[in-house]
Tab-separated table of C-alpha atoms and ligand atoms in Angstrom:
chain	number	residue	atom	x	y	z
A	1	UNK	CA	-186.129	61.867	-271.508
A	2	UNK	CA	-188.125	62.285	-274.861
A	3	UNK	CA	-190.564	64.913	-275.791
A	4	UNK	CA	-192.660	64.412	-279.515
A	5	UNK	CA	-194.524	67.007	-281.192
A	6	UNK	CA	-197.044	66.331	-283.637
A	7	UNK	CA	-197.509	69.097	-286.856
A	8	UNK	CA	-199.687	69.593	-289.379
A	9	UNK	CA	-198.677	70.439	-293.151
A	10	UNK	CA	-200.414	71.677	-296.360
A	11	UNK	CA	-199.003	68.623	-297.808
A	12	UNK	CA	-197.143	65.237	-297.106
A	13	UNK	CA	-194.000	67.053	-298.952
A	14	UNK	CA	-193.697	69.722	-296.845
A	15	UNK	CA	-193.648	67.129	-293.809
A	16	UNK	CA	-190.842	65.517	-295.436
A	17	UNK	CA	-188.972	68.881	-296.235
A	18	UNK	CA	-188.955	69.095	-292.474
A	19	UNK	CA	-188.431	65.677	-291.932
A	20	UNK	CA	-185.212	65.808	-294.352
A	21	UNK	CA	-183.826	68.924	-292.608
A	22	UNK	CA	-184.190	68.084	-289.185
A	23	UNK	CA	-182.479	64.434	-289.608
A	24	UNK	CA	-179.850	65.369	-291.522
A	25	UNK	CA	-176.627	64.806	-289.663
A	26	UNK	CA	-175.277	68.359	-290.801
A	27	UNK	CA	-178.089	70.204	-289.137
A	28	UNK	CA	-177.984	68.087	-285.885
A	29	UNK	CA	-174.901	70.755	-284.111
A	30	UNK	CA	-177.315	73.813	-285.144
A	31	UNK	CA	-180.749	71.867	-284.042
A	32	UNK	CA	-178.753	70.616	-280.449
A	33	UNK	CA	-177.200	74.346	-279.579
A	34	UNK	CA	-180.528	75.959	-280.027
A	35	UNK	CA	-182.683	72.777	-278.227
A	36	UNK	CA	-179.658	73.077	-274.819
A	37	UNK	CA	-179.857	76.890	-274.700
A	38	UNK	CA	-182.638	76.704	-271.707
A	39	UNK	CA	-181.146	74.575	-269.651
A	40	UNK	CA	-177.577	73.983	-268.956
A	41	UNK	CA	-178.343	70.666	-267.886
A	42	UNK	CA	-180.203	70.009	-271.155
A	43	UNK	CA	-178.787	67.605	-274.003
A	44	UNK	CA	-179.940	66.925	-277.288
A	45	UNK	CA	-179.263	63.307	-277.795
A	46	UNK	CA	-181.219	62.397	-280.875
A	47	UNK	CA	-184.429	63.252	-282.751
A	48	UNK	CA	-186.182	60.635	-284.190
A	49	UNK	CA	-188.923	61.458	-287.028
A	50	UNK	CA	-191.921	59.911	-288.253
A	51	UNK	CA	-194.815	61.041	-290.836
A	52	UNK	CA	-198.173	60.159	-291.440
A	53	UNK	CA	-199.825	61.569	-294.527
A	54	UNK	CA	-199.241	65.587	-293.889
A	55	UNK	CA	-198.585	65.143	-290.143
A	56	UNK	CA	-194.929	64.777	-288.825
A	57	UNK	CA	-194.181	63.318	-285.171
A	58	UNK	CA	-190.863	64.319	-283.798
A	59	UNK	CA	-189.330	62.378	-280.957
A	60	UNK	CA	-186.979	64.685	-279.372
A	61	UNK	CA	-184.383	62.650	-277.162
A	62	UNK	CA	-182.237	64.508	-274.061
A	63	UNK	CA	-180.201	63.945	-271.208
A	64	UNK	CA	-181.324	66.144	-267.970
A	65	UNK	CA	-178.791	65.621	-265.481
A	66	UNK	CA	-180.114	64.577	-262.355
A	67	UNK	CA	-184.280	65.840	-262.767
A	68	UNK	CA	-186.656	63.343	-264.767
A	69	UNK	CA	-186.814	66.218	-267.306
A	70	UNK	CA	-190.488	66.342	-269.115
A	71	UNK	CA	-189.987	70.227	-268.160
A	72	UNK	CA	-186.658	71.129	-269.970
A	73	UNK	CA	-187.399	68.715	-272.781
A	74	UNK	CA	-190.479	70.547	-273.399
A	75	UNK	CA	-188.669	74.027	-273.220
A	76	UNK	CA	-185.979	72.503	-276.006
A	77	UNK	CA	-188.798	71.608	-277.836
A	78	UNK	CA	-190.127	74.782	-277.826
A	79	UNK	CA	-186.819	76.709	-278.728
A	80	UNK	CA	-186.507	74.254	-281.520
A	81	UNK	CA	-189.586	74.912	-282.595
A	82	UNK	CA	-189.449	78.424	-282.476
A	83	UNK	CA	-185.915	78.445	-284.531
A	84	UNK	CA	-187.293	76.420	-287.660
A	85	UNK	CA	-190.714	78.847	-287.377
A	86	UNK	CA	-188.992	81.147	-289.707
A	87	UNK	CA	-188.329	78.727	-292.881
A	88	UNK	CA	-191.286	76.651	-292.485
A	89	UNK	CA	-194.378	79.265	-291.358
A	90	UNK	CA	-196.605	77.163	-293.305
A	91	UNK	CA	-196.266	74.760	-290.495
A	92	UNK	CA	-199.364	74.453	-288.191
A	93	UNK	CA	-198.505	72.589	-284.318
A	94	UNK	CA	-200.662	70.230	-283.365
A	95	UNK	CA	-200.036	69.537	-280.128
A	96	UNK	CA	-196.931	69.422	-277.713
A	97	UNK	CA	-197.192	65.617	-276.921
A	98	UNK	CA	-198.411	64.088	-279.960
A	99	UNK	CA	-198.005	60.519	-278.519
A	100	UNK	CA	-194.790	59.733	-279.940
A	101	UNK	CA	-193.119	60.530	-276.679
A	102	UNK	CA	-195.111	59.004	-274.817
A	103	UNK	CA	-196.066	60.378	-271.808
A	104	UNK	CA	-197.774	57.936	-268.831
A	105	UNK	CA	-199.210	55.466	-271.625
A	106	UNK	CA	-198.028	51.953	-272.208
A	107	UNK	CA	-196.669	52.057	-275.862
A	108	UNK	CA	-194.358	49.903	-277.656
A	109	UNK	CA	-192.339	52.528	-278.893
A	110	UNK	CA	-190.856	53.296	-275.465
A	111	UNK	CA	-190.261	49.787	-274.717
A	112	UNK	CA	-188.529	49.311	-278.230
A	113	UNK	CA	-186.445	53.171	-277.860
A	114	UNK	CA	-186.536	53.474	-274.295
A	115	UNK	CA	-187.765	57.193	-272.159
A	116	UNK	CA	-186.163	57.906	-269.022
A	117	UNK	CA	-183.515	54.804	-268.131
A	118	UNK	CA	-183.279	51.548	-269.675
A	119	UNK	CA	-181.955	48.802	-266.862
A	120	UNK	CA	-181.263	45.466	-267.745
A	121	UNK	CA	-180.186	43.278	-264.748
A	122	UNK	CA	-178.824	39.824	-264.361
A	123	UNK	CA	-178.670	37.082	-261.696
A	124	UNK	CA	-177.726	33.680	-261.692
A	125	UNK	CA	-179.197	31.609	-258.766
A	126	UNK	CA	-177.732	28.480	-257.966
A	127	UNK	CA	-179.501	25.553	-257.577
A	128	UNK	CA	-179.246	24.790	-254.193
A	129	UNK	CA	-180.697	27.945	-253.244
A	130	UNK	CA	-183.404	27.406	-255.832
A	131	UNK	CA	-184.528	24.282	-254.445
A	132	UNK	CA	-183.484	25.464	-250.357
A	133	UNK	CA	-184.699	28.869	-249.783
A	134	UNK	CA	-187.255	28.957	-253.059
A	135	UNK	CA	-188.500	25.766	-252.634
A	136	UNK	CA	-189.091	24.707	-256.156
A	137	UNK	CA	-186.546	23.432	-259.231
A	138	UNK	CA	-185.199	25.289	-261.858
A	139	UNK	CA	-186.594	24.001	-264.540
A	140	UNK	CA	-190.297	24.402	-263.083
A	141	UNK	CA	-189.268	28.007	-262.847
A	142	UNK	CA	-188.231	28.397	-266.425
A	143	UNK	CA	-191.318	26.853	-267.174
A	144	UNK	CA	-193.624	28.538	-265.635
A	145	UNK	CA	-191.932	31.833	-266.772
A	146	UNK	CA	-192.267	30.609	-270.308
A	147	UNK	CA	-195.615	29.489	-269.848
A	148	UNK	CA	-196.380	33.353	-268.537
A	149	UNK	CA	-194.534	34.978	-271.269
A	150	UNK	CA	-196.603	33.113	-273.817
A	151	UNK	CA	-200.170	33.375	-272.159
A	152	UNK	CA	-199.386	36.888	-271.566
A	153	UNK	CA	-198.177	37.880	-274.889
A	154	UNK	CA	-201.430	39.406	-276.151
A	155	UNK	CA	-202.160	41.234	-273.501
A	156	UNK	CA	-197.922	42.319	-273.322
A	157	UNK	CA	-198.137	43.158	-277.168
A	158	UNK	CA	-201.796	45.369	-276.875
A	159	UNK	CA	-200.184	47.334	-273.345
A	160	UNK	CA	-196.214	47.227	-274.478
A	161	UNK	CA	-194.838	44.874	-271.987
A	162	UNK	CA	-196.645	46.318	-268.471
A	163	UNK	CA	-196.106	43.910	-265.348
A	164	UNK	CA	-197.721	43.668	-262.770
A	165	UNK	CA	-195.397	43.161	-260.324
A	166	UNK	CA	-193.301	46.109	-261.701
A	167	UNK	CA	-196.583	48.133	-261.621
A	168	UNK	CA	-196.718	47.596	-257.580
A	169	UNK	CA	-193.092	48.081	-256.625
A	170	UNK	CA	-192.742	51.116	-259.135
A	171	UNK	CA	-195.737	52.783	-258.193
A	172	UNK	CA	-194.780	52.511	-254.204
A	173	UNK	CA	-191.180	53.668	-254.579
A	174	UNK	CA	-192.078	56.680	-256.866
A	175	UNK	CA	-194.662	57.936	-254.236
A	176	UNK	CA	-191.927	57.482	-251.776
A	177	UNK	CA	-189.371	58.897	-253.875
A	178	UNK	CA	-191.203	62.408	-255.369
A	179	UNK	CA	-191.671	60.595	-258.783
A	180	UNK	CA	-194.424	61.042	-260.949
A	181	UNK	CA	-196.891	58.430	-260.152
A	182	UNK	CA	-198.754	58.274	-262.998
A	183	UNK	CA	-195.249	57.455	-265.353
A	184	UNK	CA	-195.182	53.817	-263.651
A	185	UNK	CA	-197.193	53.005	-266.497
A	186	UNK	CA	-194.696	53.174	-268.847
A	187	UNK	CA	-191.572	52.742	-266.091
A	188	UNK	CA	-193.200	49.524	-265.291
A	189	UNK	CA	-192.488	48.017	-268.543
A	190	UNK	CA	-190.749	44.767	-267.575
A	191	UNK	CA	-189.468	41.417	-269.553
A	192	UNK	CA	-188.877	38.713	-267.299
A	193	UNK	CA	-186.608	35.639	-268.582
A	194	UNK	CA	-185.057	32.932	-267.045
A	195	UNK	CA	-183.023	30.472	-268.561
A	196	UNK	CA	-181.333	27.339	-267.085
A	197	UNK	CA	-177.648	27.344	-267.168
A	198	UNK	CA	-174.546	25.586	-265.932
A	199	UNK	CA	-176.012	21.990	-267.515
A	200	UNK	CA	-179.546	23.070	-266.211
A	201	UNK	CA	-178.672	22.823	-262.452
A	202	UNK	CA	-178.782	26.693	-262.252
A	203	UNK	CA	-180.922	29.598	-263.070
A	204	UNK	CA	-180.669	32.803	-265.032
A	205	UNK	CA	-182.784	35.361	-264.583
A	206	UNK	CA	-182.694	38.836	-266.150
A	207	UNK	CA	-185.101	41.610	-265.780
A	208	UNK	CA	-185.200	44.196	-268.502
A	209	UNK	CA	-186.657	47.836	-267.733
A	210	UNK	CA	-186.503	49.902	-270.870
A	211	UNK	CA	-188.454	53.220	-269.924
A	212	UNK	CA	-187.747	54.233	-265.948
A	213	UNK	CA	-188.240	57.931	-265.408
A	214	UNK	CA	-186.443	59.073	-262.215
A	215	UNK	CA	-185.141	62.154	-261.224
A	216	UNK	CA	-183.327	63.009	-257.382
A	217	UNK	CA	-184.278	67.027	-258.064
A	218	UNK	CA	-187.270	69.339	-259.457
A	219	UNK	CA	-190.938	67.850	-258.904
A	220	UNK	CA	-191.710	66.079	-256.208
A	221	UNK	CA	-188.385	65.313	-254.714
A	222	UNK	CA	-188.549	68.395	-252.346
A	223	UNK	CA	-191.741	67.597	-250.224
A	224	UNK	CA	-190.834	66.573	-247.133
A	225	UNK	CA	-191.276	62.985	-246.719
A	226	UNK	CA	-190.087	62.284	-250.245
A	227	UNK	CA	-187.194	64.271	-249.722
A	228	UNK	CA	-186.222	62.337	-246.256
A	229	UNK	CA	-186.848	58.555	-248.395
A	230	UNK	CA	-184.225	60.330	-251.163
A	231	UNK	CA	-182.379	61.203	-247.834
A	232	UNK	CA	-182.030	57.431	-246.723
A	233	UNK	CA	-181.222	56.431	-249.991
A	234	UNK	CA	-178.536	59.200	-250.323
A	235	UNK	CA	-179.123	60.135	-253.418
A	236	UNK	CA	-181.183	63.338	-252.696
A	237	UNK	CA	-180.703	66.508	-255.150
A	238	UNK	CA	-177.799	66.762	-257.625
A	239	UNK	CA	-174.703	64.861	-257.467
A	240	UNK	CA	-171.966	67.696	-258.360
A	241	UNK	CA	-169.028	65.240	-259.693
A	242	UNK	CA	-171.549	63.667	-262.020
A	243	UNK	CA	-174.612	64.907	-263.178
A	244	UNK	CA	-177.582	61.842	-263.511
A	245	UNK	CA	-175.173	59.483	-261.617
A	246	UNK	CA	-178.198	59.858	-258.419
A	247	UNK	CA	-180.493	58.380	-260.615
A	248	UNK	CA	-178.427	55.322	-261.296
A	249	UNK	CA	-177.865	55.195	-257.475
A	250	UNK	CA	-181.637	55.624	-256.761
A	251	UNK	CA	-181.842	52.576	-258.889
A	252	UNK	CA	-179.065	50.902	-258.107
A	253	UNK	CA	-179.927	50.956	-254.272
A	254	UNK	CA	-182.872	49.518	-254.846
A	255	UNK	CA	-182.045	46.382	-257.469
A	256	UNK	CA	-179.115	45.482	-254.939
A	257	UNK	CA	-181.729	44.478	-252.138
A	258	UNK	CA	-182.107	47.853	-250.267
A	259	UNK	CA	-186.119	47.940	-250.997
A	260	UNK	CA	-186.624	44.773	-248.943
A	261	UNK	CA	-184.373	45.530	-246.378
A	262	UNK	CA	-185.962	49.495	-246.265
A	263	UNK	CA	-189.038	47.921	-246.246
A	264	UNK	CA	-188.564	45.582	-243.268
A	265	UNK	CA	-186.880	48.595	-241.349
A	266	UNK	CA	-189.188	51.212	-241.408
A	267	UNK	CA	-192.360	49.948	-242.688
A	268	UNK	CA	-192.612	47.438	-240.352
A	269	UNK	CA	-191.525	49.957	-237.308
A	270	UNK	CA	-193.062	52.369	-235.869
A	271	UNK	CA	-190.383	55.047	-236.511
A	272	UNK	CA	-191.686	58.097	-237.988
A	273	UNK	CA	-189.704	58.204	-241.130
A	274	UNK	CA	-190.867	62.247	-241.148
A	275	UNK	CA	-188.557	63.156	-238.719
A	276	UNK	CA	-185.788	61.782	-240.656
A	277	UNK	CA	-183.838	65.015	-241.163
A	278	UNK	CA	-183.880	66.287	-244.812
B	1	ADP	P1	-188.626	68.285	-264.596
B	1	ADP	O1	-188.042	68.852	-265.856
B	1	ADP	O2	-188.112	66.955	-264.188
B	1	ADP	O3	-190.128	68.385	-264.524
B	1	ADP	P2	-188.219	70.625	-262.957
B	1	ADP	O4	-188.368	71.537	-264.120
B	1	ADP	O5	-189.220	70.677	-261.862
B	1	ADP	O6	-188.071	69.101	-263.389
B	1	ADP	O7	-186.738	70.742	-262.294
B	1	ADP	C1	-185.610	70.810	-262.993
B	1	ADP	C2	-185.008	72.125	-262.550
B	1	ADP	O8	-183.957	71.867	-261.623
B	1	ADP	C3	-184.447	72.907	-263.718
B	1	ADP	O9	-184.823	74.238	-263.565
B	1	ADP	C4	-182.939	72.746	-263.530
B	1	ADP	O10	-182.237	73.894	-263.968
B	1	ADP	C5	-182.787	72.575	-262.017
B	1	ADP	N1	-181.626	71.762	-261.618
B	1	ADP	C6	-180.810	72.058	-260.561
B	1	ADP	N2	-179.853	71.120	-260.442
B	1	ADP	C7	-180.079	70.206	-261.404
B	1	ADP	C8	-179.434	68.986	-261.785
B	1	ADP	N3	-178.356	68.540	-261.141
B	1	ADP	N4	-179.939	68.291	-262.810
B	1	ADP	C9	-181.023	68.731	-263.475
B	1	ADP	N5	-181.676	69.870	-263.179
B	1	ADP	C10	-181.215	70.609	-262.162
């Protein structure tokens, strides 16, 4: 998960004072003890900076075990922040979320760095199945992909890669799942390619998710409804043997065909999913 903080300097050399210290490679154990000291499921993974004119961003990076994390990145950030007060008091904080993160907006920089999990998955669909159950040919598929790709590209470049059809199937699993709703704009970054392989008679598709933000504890995975869908999935708090290895289960439930099948179970009954014991 990533947290950036925007400050204000008396000049663009004390930005880059800061800037020096905090990405030097000798400071990062110090920096990383202080940022993990709130959270034992905290982890300082990287910090990335950038400056414009006396303002410096700083892109904190962390792992948070098995929550989505804005909350302990943002307590890091604050210890962090509170540690370097003493050398640079000249420094003047802007704002917590200075855009750099960034937080439920679509931005290129968390489709280039990724926020949250970045999922690429692959499938190659044979031919006959192409033509059988889709009812079309590979090579209209490829395209008609390309062709959407290209006539979407300005409006991909100005929102950083959003898709619709991400947008709806993101959106409806983090309401079921306790997620924030309003990150599916950036968790619904999607690149779509397919390709024709295997002397064109099959297809390769690949779908590429840089910024998911999930978490299977904390926020709204312990209402009640939420908490049974978490339930079904069986990924529901924290996984003790390996911390964050729910979320990958969250996600990997759904990529291997679960949704639809979910979906045809209970959505299309008239069980009341509430009951479903938590
Ligand atoms: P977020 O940071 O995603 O907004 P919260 O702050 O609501 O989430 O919840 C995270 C809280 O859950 C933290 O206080 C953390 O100590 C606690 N927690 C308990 N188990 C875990 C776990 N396995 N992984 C991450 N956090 C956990």
């Amino acid at each position: 998960m990533t947290r950036a903080l925007v400050m204000h300097f008396g000049s663009a050399k004390r930005a880059a004072e800061l800037k020096f210290y905090l990405e030097s490679s000798e400071n990062f154990e110090a920096l990383s003890s202080v940022f993990n000291i709130s959270s034992r499921f905290a982890g300082l993974q990287s910090l990335k900076c950038a400056i414009a004119g006396k303002n410096l961003f700083l892109r904190f990076s962390c792992s948070t075990g098995d929550a989505m994390g804005m909350n302990m990145v943002l307590k890091g950030v604050q210890n962090v922040m509170d540690f370097r007060q003493m050398d640079f008091p000249d420094v003047d904080v802007m704002g917590i979320s200075g855009n750099f993160c960034s937080d439920k907006k679509p931005t290129p920089v968390n489709r280039i760095e990724g926020k949250g999990k970045s999922v690429v998955c692959e499938a190659v669909i044979k031919g006959d199945v192409v033509r059988k159950v889709l009812k079309t040919s590979v090579e209209a598929l490829v395209k008609l992909n390309m062709l959407k790709n290209l006539t979407g590209s300005a409006m991909a470049r100005a929102l950083g890669g959003f898709n619709a059809h991400a947008s709806n199937i993101v959106t409806a699993i983090y309401i079921a799942t306790g997620q924030d709703p309003a990150q599916n704009v950036e968790s619904s970054h999607c690149i779509t390619m397919m390709e024709a392989v295997d002397d064109g008679k099959d297809l390769h598709v690949s779908v590429t998710m840089p910024s998911i933000e999930v978490g299977t504890v904390g926020g709204g995975t312990q209402l009640a409804l939420q908490s049974a869908c978490l339930n079904l999935l069986e990924v529901k708090g924290t996984n003790r043997e390996a911390p964050e290895s729910n979320q990958l289960s969250l996600m990997s439930a759904l990529t291997a065909g679960q949704l639809v099948k979910s979906h045809m179970k209970y959505n299309r009954s008239n069980k009341d999913v509430s009951k479903v014991s938590s």
